């Protein structure tokens, strides 16, 4: 497998804005001069289902989907979904995960149990991982909806992308009137 | 022009614009929908939603006959609907170039089957291009129009979910101007396909394919990428990317044109290798043709025929070894299937159907989720429009008492797509079933597109809005009722009454989709559960609303609870609760 290609897997629940986050991420990677591919599925997945987006970058990327077990970073917006896709992470990989629990229908109906202790399981197996209190930071930024930008800020730590490029990518994708709160959210996340 | 990152669908729209397309027509369908949603932003193109794929292709054919370049797009199963004009279009050929984009869905991410459209290229004798990333999607769309005119044929462009919904870097080119040569031309030998004319055209079709197969041997889109190992691979589309990923040292014959195949080129390539793979998703289309040339290959004996390929699946097929993950679960995780949104107007209808123990012949749309527990109120789902014919057929073989239980349920977009024909048959042939049209004023499933029943066009302009009641009346339905599905009891009573009636009746449940773009929905305050009144009967849980959850730790027996962030205040749960435990939060 082409070794110089880096892989980021974004996972979460439909409606959390994962596709927008992967959009901004890919934009920033392209602006940094990389070849970039990203893959995701629209349709059924949007209705509160499990959502997954693959982002790959490097000098030359072939497959838009990440080979199994080759994700360098698992970027999770929700605990259970992050845990679900943990097997796709490379043994030296890391997870960057939002400390948020959203009950799937079976749990809401009291028929199934949510998995307990996910943050510890993740950091136990992948010690370089980071669990982020995205919601708290988004509240600090002044708008709960900026949680994705907070998380991107934390992710940005681990990527070789200039801060100015991140700002450019955010400007390109975030509507003018939300830009300021989003830049603040990004900085808060980056400071984690 | 500057490079940019585009999805396959955005790139196809761009390619069509560059090719000087004048007319684009489609019916939405995942993963093809965004092509038209993007193309509508190019003012030089007349882009519109058709009520179904057959009409969209016929519109495209008309534009081509008028001398313009035309783009038609659909999902794989859409070609089944459009197959009739397609097969004869192959005989007439084109005047202005015509490209039919078909987006397949290996793995059935959002479809009812996994058919491989390359079969249609062979069956209808229509050339097919297959891009392997967004840049090729742009370039091949443009190329498709050139081939269409050069060889006097419609041209297929085949995409798949992983092309349409993946993004990669694209280098846009300068656009051509749309043709100025449009106008009426009489050419009956070409455009009037009666036996005498069509018989002659069939010879042209065969000659065209033969000529193209030879010509394609020397074209840059069918190319050999030399490697260093002694393995040869023939591949195309997204499978090419997986082949490069997994076998970086192999020699690769990458086919850009998957029909007709460049036989001479394939033979020259194949002769050099002892060990030859054909890597293709779904059916062994390339493989069987290569074998028919007397060449031994490894194909579906090695790679799966069902589902999509992935780098991992290709690697495993070749090595026989499963990759061992660094981590694997030792517990079963709760699933997270998609579900109807909070406040979805469909929910109450299925709740009622469940209580009435109806046998529901279903259809395709968001409401198909009504088959899932706890609503569990859909018993069949075949293809768009099938619910009504299915209800007619099943009623024919049931005793009168059981016949009453049969209810067809269909969305507004689906009804106008191909449901109306079934209703005509129902009245004409004296069926007795009940039909429910779920009118949420949009094509919800595919991301909320307009259709003739919404009264708006793809461009967002106001247009005539089909009068569903009037339409049903005009085909002879005598009993037509319209109701707000939020009125839970009234809806159920009405359905019960109409099920009893030994005649065709139509119930239109009318309320806009919660995510509707245009209707400014009144934002209602969320509800809450009064724990003192909740008796833990769990009746509200049977609605399957994502905003209602069960808190087993609350009280002695547990309590229901409303997630305020998700609740949109539709109030349907309040109507289900016999104990008045639901209240409306005030002041928010
Ligand atoms: C032949 C065909 N074309 C397109 C589709 C994609 N598709 C699935 S359901 C649907 C329409 C859904 O709209 P509607 O019937 O109004 O129901 P809603 O989703 O709004 O509840 C479409 C276009 C398909 N499955 N088959």
JSON list of C-alpha atoms in Angstrom, two decimals, chain A residues 1 13 23 26 30 34-44 47-50 56 62-65 67-68 78 80-81 83-84 86-87 89 91 102-104 107-110 112-113 115 121 125-126, chain B residues 3-5 30 34 109-110 133 161-162 165-169 238 240-242 244-246 309-313 324-327 329 331 333-339 366 369 374 444-445 541 548-550:
[
{"chain": "A", "resi": 1, "resn": "UNK", "atom": "CA", "xyz": [0.00, 0.00, 0.00]},
{"chain": "A", "resi": 13, "resn": "UNK", "atom": "CA", "xyz": [-24.43, 10.30, 13.85]},
{"chain": "A", "resi": 23, "resn": "UNK", "atom": "CA", "xyz": [-15.45, 19.26, 3.57]},
{"chain": "A", "resi": 26, "resn": "UNK", "atom": "CA", "xyz": [-10.34, 18.33, 2.60]},
{"chain": "A", "resi": 30, "resn": "UNK", "atom": "CA", "xyz": [-5.90, 20.69, -0.84]},
{"chain": "A", "resi": 34, "resn": "UNK", "atom": "CA", "xyz": [-1.72, 17.62, -1.11]},
{"chain": "A", "resi": 35, "resn": "UNK", "atom": "CA", "xyz": [-3.58, 15.30, -3.40]},
{"chain": "A", "resi": 36, "resn": "UNK", "atom": "CA", "xyz": [-6.85, 14.70, -1.51]},
{"chain": "A", "resi": 37, "resn": "UNK", "atom": "CA", "xyz": [-9.74, 12.29, -1.83]},
{"chain": "A", "resi": 38, "resn": "UNK", "atom": "CA", "xyz": [-12.74, 11.87, 0.36]},
{"chain": "A", "resi": 39, "resn": "UNK", "atom": "CA", "xyz": [-15.59, 9.40, 0.29]},
{"chain": "A", "resi": 40, "resn": "UNK", "atom": "CA", "xyz": [-18.90, 9.22, 2.03]},
{"chain": "A", "resi": 41, "resn": "UNK", "atom": "CA", "xyz": [-22.42, 7.97, 1.54]},
{"chain": "A", "resi": 42, "resn": "UNK", "atom": "CA", "xyz": [-25.47, 10.23, 1.35]},
{"chain": "A", "resi": 43, "resn": "UNK", "atom": "CA", "xyz": [-29.07, 9.09, 1.53]},
{"chain": "A", "resi": 44, "resn": "UNK", "atom": "CA", "xyz": [-30.24, 6.66, 4.16]},
{"chain": "A", "resi": 47, "resn": "UNK", "atom": "CA", "xyz": [-31.72, 10.08, 9.08]},
{"chain": "A", "resi": 48, "resn": "UNK", "atom": "CA", "xyz": [-30.02, 9.70, 12.42]},
{"chain": "A", "resi": 49, "resn": "UNK", "atom": "CA", "xyz": [-28.05, 6.68, 11.23]},
{"chain": "A", "resi": 50, "resn": "UNK", "atom": "CA", "xyz": [-24.37, 5.99, 11.54]},
{"chain": "A", "resi": 56, "resn": "UNK", "atom": "CA", "xyz": [-7.06, 10.59, 2.45]},
{"chain": "A", "resi": 62, "resn": "UNK", "atom": "CA", "xyz": [-5.71, 6.23, -5.37]},
{"chain": "A", "resi": 63, "resn": "UNK", "atom": "CA", "xyz": [-8.60, 4.67, -3.45]},
{"chain": "A", "resi": 64, "resn": "UNK", "atom": "CA", "xyz": [-10.97, 7.24, -1.91]},
{"chain": "A", "resi": 65, "resn": "UNK", "atom": "CA", "xyz": [-11.84, 4.77, 0.84]},
{"chain": "A", "resi": 67, "resn": "UNK", "atom": "CA", "xyz": [-8.02, 0.39, 3.44]},
{"chain": "A", "resi": 68, "resn": "UNK", "atom": "CA", "xyz": [-9.26, -1.55, 6.48]},
{"chain": "A", "resi": 78, "resn": "UNK", "atom": "CA", "xyz": [-19.95, 10.61, 19.17]},
{"chain": "A", "resi": 80, "resn": "UNK", "atom": "CA", "xyz": [-20.51, 4.80, 20.39]},
{"chain": "A", "resi": 81, "resn": "UNK", "atom": "CA", "xyz": [-19.84, 5.52, 16.72]},
{"chain": "A", "resi": 83, "resn": "UNK", "atom": "CA", "xyz": [-16.03, 2.83, 19.33]},
{"chain": "A", "resi": 84, "resn": "UNK", "atom": "CA", "xyz": [-17.86, 1.05, 16.50]},
{"chain": "A", "resi": 86, "resn": "UNK", "atom": "CA", "xyz": [-12.21, 1.53, 16.23]},
{"chain": "A", "resi": 87, "resn": "UNK", "atom": "CA", "xyz": [-11.20, -1.68, 14.40]},
{"chain": "A", "resi": 89, "resn": "UNK", "atom": "CA", "xyz": [-7.68, 2.28, 13.21]},
{"chain": "A", "resi": 91, "resn": "UNK", "atom": "CA", "xyz": [-2.18, 0.02, 15.57]},
{"chain": "A", "resi": 102, "resn": "UNK", "atom": "CA", "xyz": [-26.30, 9.97, 21.60]},
{"chain": "A", "resi": 103, "resn": "UNK", "atom": "CA", "xyz": [-28.56, 7.01, 22.28]},
{"chain": "A", "resi": 104, "resn": "UNK", "atom": "CA", "xyz": [-29.41, 4.81, 19.29]},
{"chain": "A", "resi": 107, "resn": "UNK", "atom": "CA", "xyz": [-31.19, 2.12, 23.72]},
{"chain": "A", "resi": 108, "resn": "UNK", "atom": "CA", "xyz": [-33.92, 4.79, 23.70]},
{"chain": "A", "resi": 109, "resn": "UNK", "atom": "CA", "xyz": [-36.51, 2.04, 23.69]},
{"chain": "A", "resi": 110, "resn": "UNK", "atom": "CA", "xyz": [-34.84, 0.36, 26.64]},
{"chain": "A", "resi": 112, "resn": "UNK", "atom": "CA", "xyz": [-30.33, -2.46, 24.35]},
{"chain": "A", "resi": 113, "resn": "UNK", "atom": "CA", "xyz": [-27.59, -0.97, 26.49]},
{"chain": "A", "resi": 115, "resn": "UNK", "atom": "CA", "xyz": [-21.60, 0.66, 25.94]},
{"chain": "A", "resi": 121, "resn": "UNK", "atom": "CA", "xyz": [-11.48, 1.73, 26.19]},
{"chain": "A", "resi": 125, "resn": "UNK", "atom": "CA", "xyz": [-5.98, 0.60, 23.32]},
{"chain": "A", "resi": 126, "resn": "UNK", "atom": "CA", "xyz": [-4.73, 3.70, 21.54]},
{"chain": "B", "resi": 3, "resn": "UNK", "atom": "CA", "xyz": [-7.88, 23.33, -9.58]},
{"chain": "B", "resi": 4, "resn": "UNK", "atom": "CA", "xyz": [-10.68, 22.62, -7.19]},
{"chain": "B", "resi": 5, "resn": "UNK", "atom": "CA", "xyz": [-12.02, 19.70, -5.19]},
{"chain": "B", "resi": 30, "resn": "UNK", "atom": "CA", "xyz": [-29.27, 8.42, -4.94]},
{"chain": "B", "resi": 34, "resn": "UNK", "atom": "CA", "xyz": [-26.69, 16.21, -7.03]},
{"chain": "B", "resi": 109, "resn": "UNK", "atom": "CA", "xyz": [-26.09, 2.04, 0.35]},
{"chain": "B", "resi": 110, "resn": "UNK", "atom": "CA", "xyz": [-29.45, 3.54, -0.60]},
{"chain": "B", "resi": 133, "resn": "UNK", "atom": "CA", "xyz": [-12.38, 9.80, -10.14]},
{"chain": "B", "resi": 161, "resn": "UNK", "atom": "CA", "xyz": [-21.68, 5.70, -5.30]},
{"chain": "B", "resi": 162, "resn": "UNK", "atom": "CA", "xyz": [-17.91, 5.86, -4.73]},
{"chain": "B", "resi": 165, "resn": "UNK", "atom": "CA", "xyz": [-20.10, 10.83, -3.66]},
{"chain": "B", "resi": 166, "resn": "UNK", "atom": "CA", "xyz": [-16.33, 10.95, -3.44]},
{"chain": "B", "resi": 167, "resn": "UNK", "atom": "CA", "xyz": [-14.42, 14.15, -3.86]},
{"chain": "B", "resi": 168, "resn": "UNK", "atom": "CA", "xyz": [-11.11, 14.54, -5.61]},
{"chain": "B", "resi": 169, "resn": "UNK", "atom": "CA", "xyz": [-9.19, 17.22, -7.41]},
{"chain": "B", "resi": 238, "resn": "UNK", "atom": "CA", "xyz": [-13.37, 2.76, -9.05]},
{"chain": "B", "resi": 240, "resn": "UNK", "atom": "CA", "xyz": [-8.89, 0.74, -10.97]},
{"chain": "B", "resi": 241, "resn": "UNK", "atom": "CA", "xyz": [-8.14, 2.77, -7.83]},
{"chain": "B", "resi": 242, "resn": "UNK", "atom": "CA", "xyz": [-8.30, -0.34, -5.65]},
{"chain": "B", "resi": 244, "resn": "UNK", "atom": "CA", "xyz": [-3.47, 0.56, -7.92]},
{"chain": "B", "resi": 245, "resn": "UNK", "atom": "CA", "xyz": [-3.72, 0.57, -4.13]},
{"chain": "B", "resi": 246, "resn": "UNK", "atom": "CA", "xyz": [-3.37, -3.15, -3.64]},
{"chain": "B", "resi": 309, "resn": "UNK", "atom": "CA", "xyz": [-15.14, -3.81, -3.70]},
{"chain": "B", "resi": 310, "resn": "UNK", "atom": "CA", "xyz": [-12.83, -2.11, -1.21]},
{"chain": "B", "resi": 311, "resn": "UNK", "atom": "CA", "xyz": [-9.05, -2.14, -1.01]},
{"chain": "B", "resi": 312, "resn": "UNK", "atom": "CA", "xyz": [-9.39, -4.66, 1.81]},
{"chain": "B", "resi": 313, "resn": "UNK", "atom": "CA", "xyz": [-11.71, -6.96, -0.12]},
{"chain": "B", "resi": 324, "resn": "UNK", "atom": "CA", "xyz": [-6.03, -8.56, 11.47]},
{"chain": "B", "resi": 325, "resn": "UNK", "atom": "CA", "xyz": [-7.23, -5.37, 13.12]},
{"chain": "B", "resi": 326, "resn": "UNK", "atom": "CA", "xyz": [-5.34, -3.83, 16.03]},
{"chain": "B", "resi": 327, "resn": "UNK", "atom": "CA", "xyz": [-8.58, -3.83, 17.97]},
{"chain": "B", "resi": 329, "resn": "UNK", "atom": "CA", "xyz": [-14.89, -5.76, 19.89]},
{"chain": "B", "resi": 331, "resn": "UNK", "atom": "CA", "xyz": [-19.33, -7.27, 22.78]},
{"chain": "B", "resi": 333, "resn": "UNK", "atom": "CA", "xyz": [-22.87, -3.05, 19.79]},
{"chain": "B", "resi": 334, "resn": "UNK", "atom": "CA", "xyz": [-26.32, -1.51, 19.56]},
{"chain": "B", "resi": 335, "resn": "UNK", "atom": "CA", "xyz": [-27.14, -0.72, 15.91]},
{"chain": "B", "resi": 336, "resn": "UNK", "atom": "CA", "xyz": [-27.90, 2.75, 14.73]},
{"chain": "B", "resi": 337, "resn": "UNK", "atom": "CA", "xyz": [-30.29, 2.37, 11.79]},
{"chain": "B", "resi": 338, "resn": "UNK", "atom": "CA", "xyz": [-31.76, 5.45, 10.11]},
{"chain": "B", "resi": 339, "resn": "UNK", "atom": "CA", "xyz": [-35.20, 6.44, 11.39]},
{"chain": "B", "resi": 366, "resn": "UNK", "atom": "CA", "xyz": [-38.64, 7.93, 3.66]},
{"chain": "B", "resi": 369, "resn": "UNK", "atom": "CA", "xyz": [-38.76, 3.19, 7.27]},
{"chain": "B", "resi": 374, "resn": "UNK", "atom": "CA", "xyz": [-41.72, -0.37, 16.58]},
{"chain": "B", "resi": 444, "resn": "UNK", "atom": "CA", "xyz": [-37.93, 13.49, 0.98]},
{"chain": "B", "resi": 445, "resn": "UNK", "atom": "CA", "xyz": [-35.83, 10.38, 0.59]},
{"chain": "B", "resi": 541, "resn": "UNK", "atom": "CA", "xyz": [-42.37, 4.40, 22.70]},
{"chain": "B", "resi": 548, "resn": "UNK", "atom": "CA", "xyz": [-38.57, 9.98, 23.13]},
{"chain": "B", "resi": 549, "resn": "UNK", "atom": "CA", "xyz": [-36.40, 7.71, 25.20]},
{"chain": "B", "resi": 550, "resn": "UNK", "atom": "CA", "xyz": [-36.87, 5.29, 28.02]}
]
